[in-house]
C-alpha cells in the first residue's frame, strides 16, 4: 500500500510539473478552465491550483439547457473550496447560433 501511495504521489507531482512547465514556458499568465460540476473538471481544477496557485486559475461554468442545478452548485462549491475565481457564462445563445449555422450539414438527421 505504501508503494501505491508513493506512486500516486509521484504521478501527481509529474502532472503538476508538466502543467506548470507548459503554462510558464508558453508565457501564459493565468489559466481559464471550464468547470462543469463533474469530477473530471474538478480534478483538473485541483491539479491546476496545486501546480500554479489559486490566483492563477479562473474557472467558468457555461450552463446550457441541460445543465442541472446540482451541477451549478457542485461547480461553485468546487471553486470556493479551491479558492479560485468562478464565473458563470450562459452559452444558450452561442450554441443556438452554431446550430443554426450548421443546419444544412445535418439536414435529414435526428437531433
GROMACS .gro file of C-alpha atoms in nm:
model
  111
    1UNK     CA    1   0.000   0.000   0.000
    2UNK     CA    2   0.282   0.240   0.080
    3UNK     CA    3   0.427   0.176  -0.265
    4UNK     CA    4   0.094   0.258  -0.429
    5UNK     CA    5   0.063   0.582  -0.232
    6UNK     CA    6   0.416   0.680  -0.328
    7UNK     CA    7   0.342   0.602  -0.694
    8UNK     CA    8   0.024   0.810  -0.684
    9UNK     CA    9   0.219   1.098  -0.528
   10UNK     CA   10   0.484   1.072  -0.799
   11UNK     CA   11   0.217   1.082  -1.069
   12UNK     CA   12   0.057   1.385  -0.906
   13UNK     CA   13   0.392   1.563  -0.890
   14UNK     CA   14   0.466   1.474  -1.253
   15UNK     CA   15   0.131   1.617  -1.365
   16UNK     CA   16   0.193   1.936  -1.165
   17UNK     CA   17   0.541   1.973  -1.311
   18UNK     CA   18   0.418   1.917  -1.667
   19UNK     CA   19   0.131   2.164  -1.630
   20UNK     CA   20   0.346   2.428  -1.460
   21UNK     CA   21   0.619   2.396  -1.723
   22UNK     CA   22   0.372   2.413  -2.012
   23UNK     CA   23   0.193   2.720  -1.875
   24UNK     CA   24   0.511   2.905  -1.784
   25UNK     CA   25   0.712   2.817  -2.097
   26UNK     CA   26   0.427   2.940  -2.314
   27UNK     CA   27   0.410   3.266  -2.122
   28UNK     CA   28   0.053   3.222  -2.001
   29UNK     CA   29  -0.018   3.446  -1.702
   30UNK     CA   30  -0.329   3.254  -1.600
   31UNK     CA   31  -0.540   2.953  -1.686
   32UNK     CA   32  -0.911   2.952  -1.770
   33UNK     CA   33  -1.086   2.621  -1.708
   34UNK     CA   34  -1.442   2.515  -1.782
   35UNK     CA   35  -1.587   2.382  -1.458
   36UNK     CA   36  -1.888   2.158  -1.523
   37UNK     CA   37  -1.963   2.037  -1.174
   38UNK     CA   38  -1.831   1.691  -1.266
   39UNK     CA   39  -1.536   1.501  -1.126
   40UNK     CA   40  -1.314   1.544  -1.435
   41UNK     CA   41  -1.315   1.923  -1.434
   42UNK     CA   42  -1.289   1.927  -1.053
   43UNK     CA   43  -0.973   1.716  -1.068
   44UNK     CA   44  -0.829   1.940  -1.340
   45UNK     CA   45  -0.906   2.247  -1.129
   46UNK     CA   46  -0.747   2.096  -0.817
   47UNK     CA   47  -0.438   1.995  -1.012
   48UNK     CA   48  -0.410   2.344  -1.162
   49UNK     CA   49  -0.435   2.505  -0.818
   50UNK     CA   50  -0.170   2.265  -0.686
   51UNK     CA   51   0.058   2.346  -0.980
   52UNK     CA   52   0.005   2.721  -1.017
   53UNK     CA   53  -0.186   2.852  -0.717
   54UNK     CA   54  -0.548   2.961  -0.692
   55UNK     CA   55  -0.468   3.316  -0.801
   56UNK     CA   56  -0.370   3.191  -1.149
   57UNK     CA   57  -0.686   2.987  -1.211
   58UNK     CA   58  -1.015   3.128  -1.334
   59UNK     CA   59  -1.299   2.879  -1.361
   60UNK     CA   60  -1.602   2.926  -1.582
   61UNK     CA   61  -1.932   2.741  -1.562
   62UNK     CA   62  -2.105   2.753  -1.901
   63UNK     CA   63  -2.461   2.637  -1.839
   64UNK     CA   64  -2.688   2.523  -2.117
   65UNK     CA   65  -3.045   2.397  -2.109
   66UNK     CA   66  -2.931   2.052  -1.995
   67UNK     CA   67  -2.721   2.177  -1.702
   68UNK     CA   68  -2.868   2.068  -1.370
   69UNK     CA   69  -2.892   2.279  -1.056
   70UNK     CA   70  -2.673   2.019  -0.886
   71UNK     CA   71  -2.400   2.076  -1.147
   72UNK     CA   72  -2.419   2.452  -1.093
   73UNK     CA   73  -2.390   2.404  -0.717
   74UNK     CA   74  -2.110   2.147  -0.743
   75UNK     CA   75  -1.906   2.373  -0.972
   76UNK     CA   76  -1.948   2.671  -0.742
   77UNK     CA   77  -1.864   2.461  -0.434
   78UNK     CA   78  -1.550   2.329  -0.604
   79UNK     CA   79  -1.427   2.677  -0.698
   80UNK     CA   80  -1.499   2.806  -0.349
   81UNK     CA   81  -1.314   2.513  -0.187
   82UNK     CA   82  -1.013   2.572  -0.412
   83UNK     CA   83  -1.019   2.949  -0.359
   84UNK     CA   84  -1.014   3.033  -0.729
   85UNK     CA   85  -1.220   3.279  -0.927
   86UNK     CA   86  -1.555   3.149  -1.055
   87UNK     CA   87  -1.775   3.297  -1.326
   88UNK     CA   88  -2.096   3.183  -1.491
   89UNK     CA   89  -2.128   3.243  -1.866
   90UNK     CA   90  -2.451   3.101  -2.014
   91UNK     CA   91  -2.396   2.955  -2.361
   92UNK     CA   92  -2.752   2.901  -2.489
   93UNK     CA   93  -2.730   3.187  -2.739
   94UNK     CA   94  -2.395   3.088  -2.894
   95UNK     CA   95  -2.494   2.720  -2.911
   96UNK     CA   96  -2.818   2.804  -3.089
   97UNK     CA   97  -2.623   3.025  -3.329
   98UNK     CA   98  -2.394   2.733  -3.417
   99UNK     CA   99  -2.692   2.501  -3.454
  100UNK     CA  100  -2.849   2.745  -3.698
  101UNK     CA  101  -2.523   2.789  -3.892
  102UNK     CA  102  -2.479   2.411  -3.924
  103UNK     CA  103  -2.840   2.326  -4.011
  104UNK     CA  104  -2.763   2.235  -4.373
  105UNK     CA  105  -2.487   1.993  -4.272
  106UNK     CA  106  -2.725   1.793  -4.056
  107UNK     CA  107  -3.033   1.805  -4.276
  108UNK     CA  108  -3.227   1.479  -4.255
  109UNK     CA  109  -3.070   1.366  -3.927
  110UNK     CA  110  -3.229   1.344  -3.587
  111UNK     CA  111  -3.125   1.565  -3.300
   0.00000   0.00000   0.00000
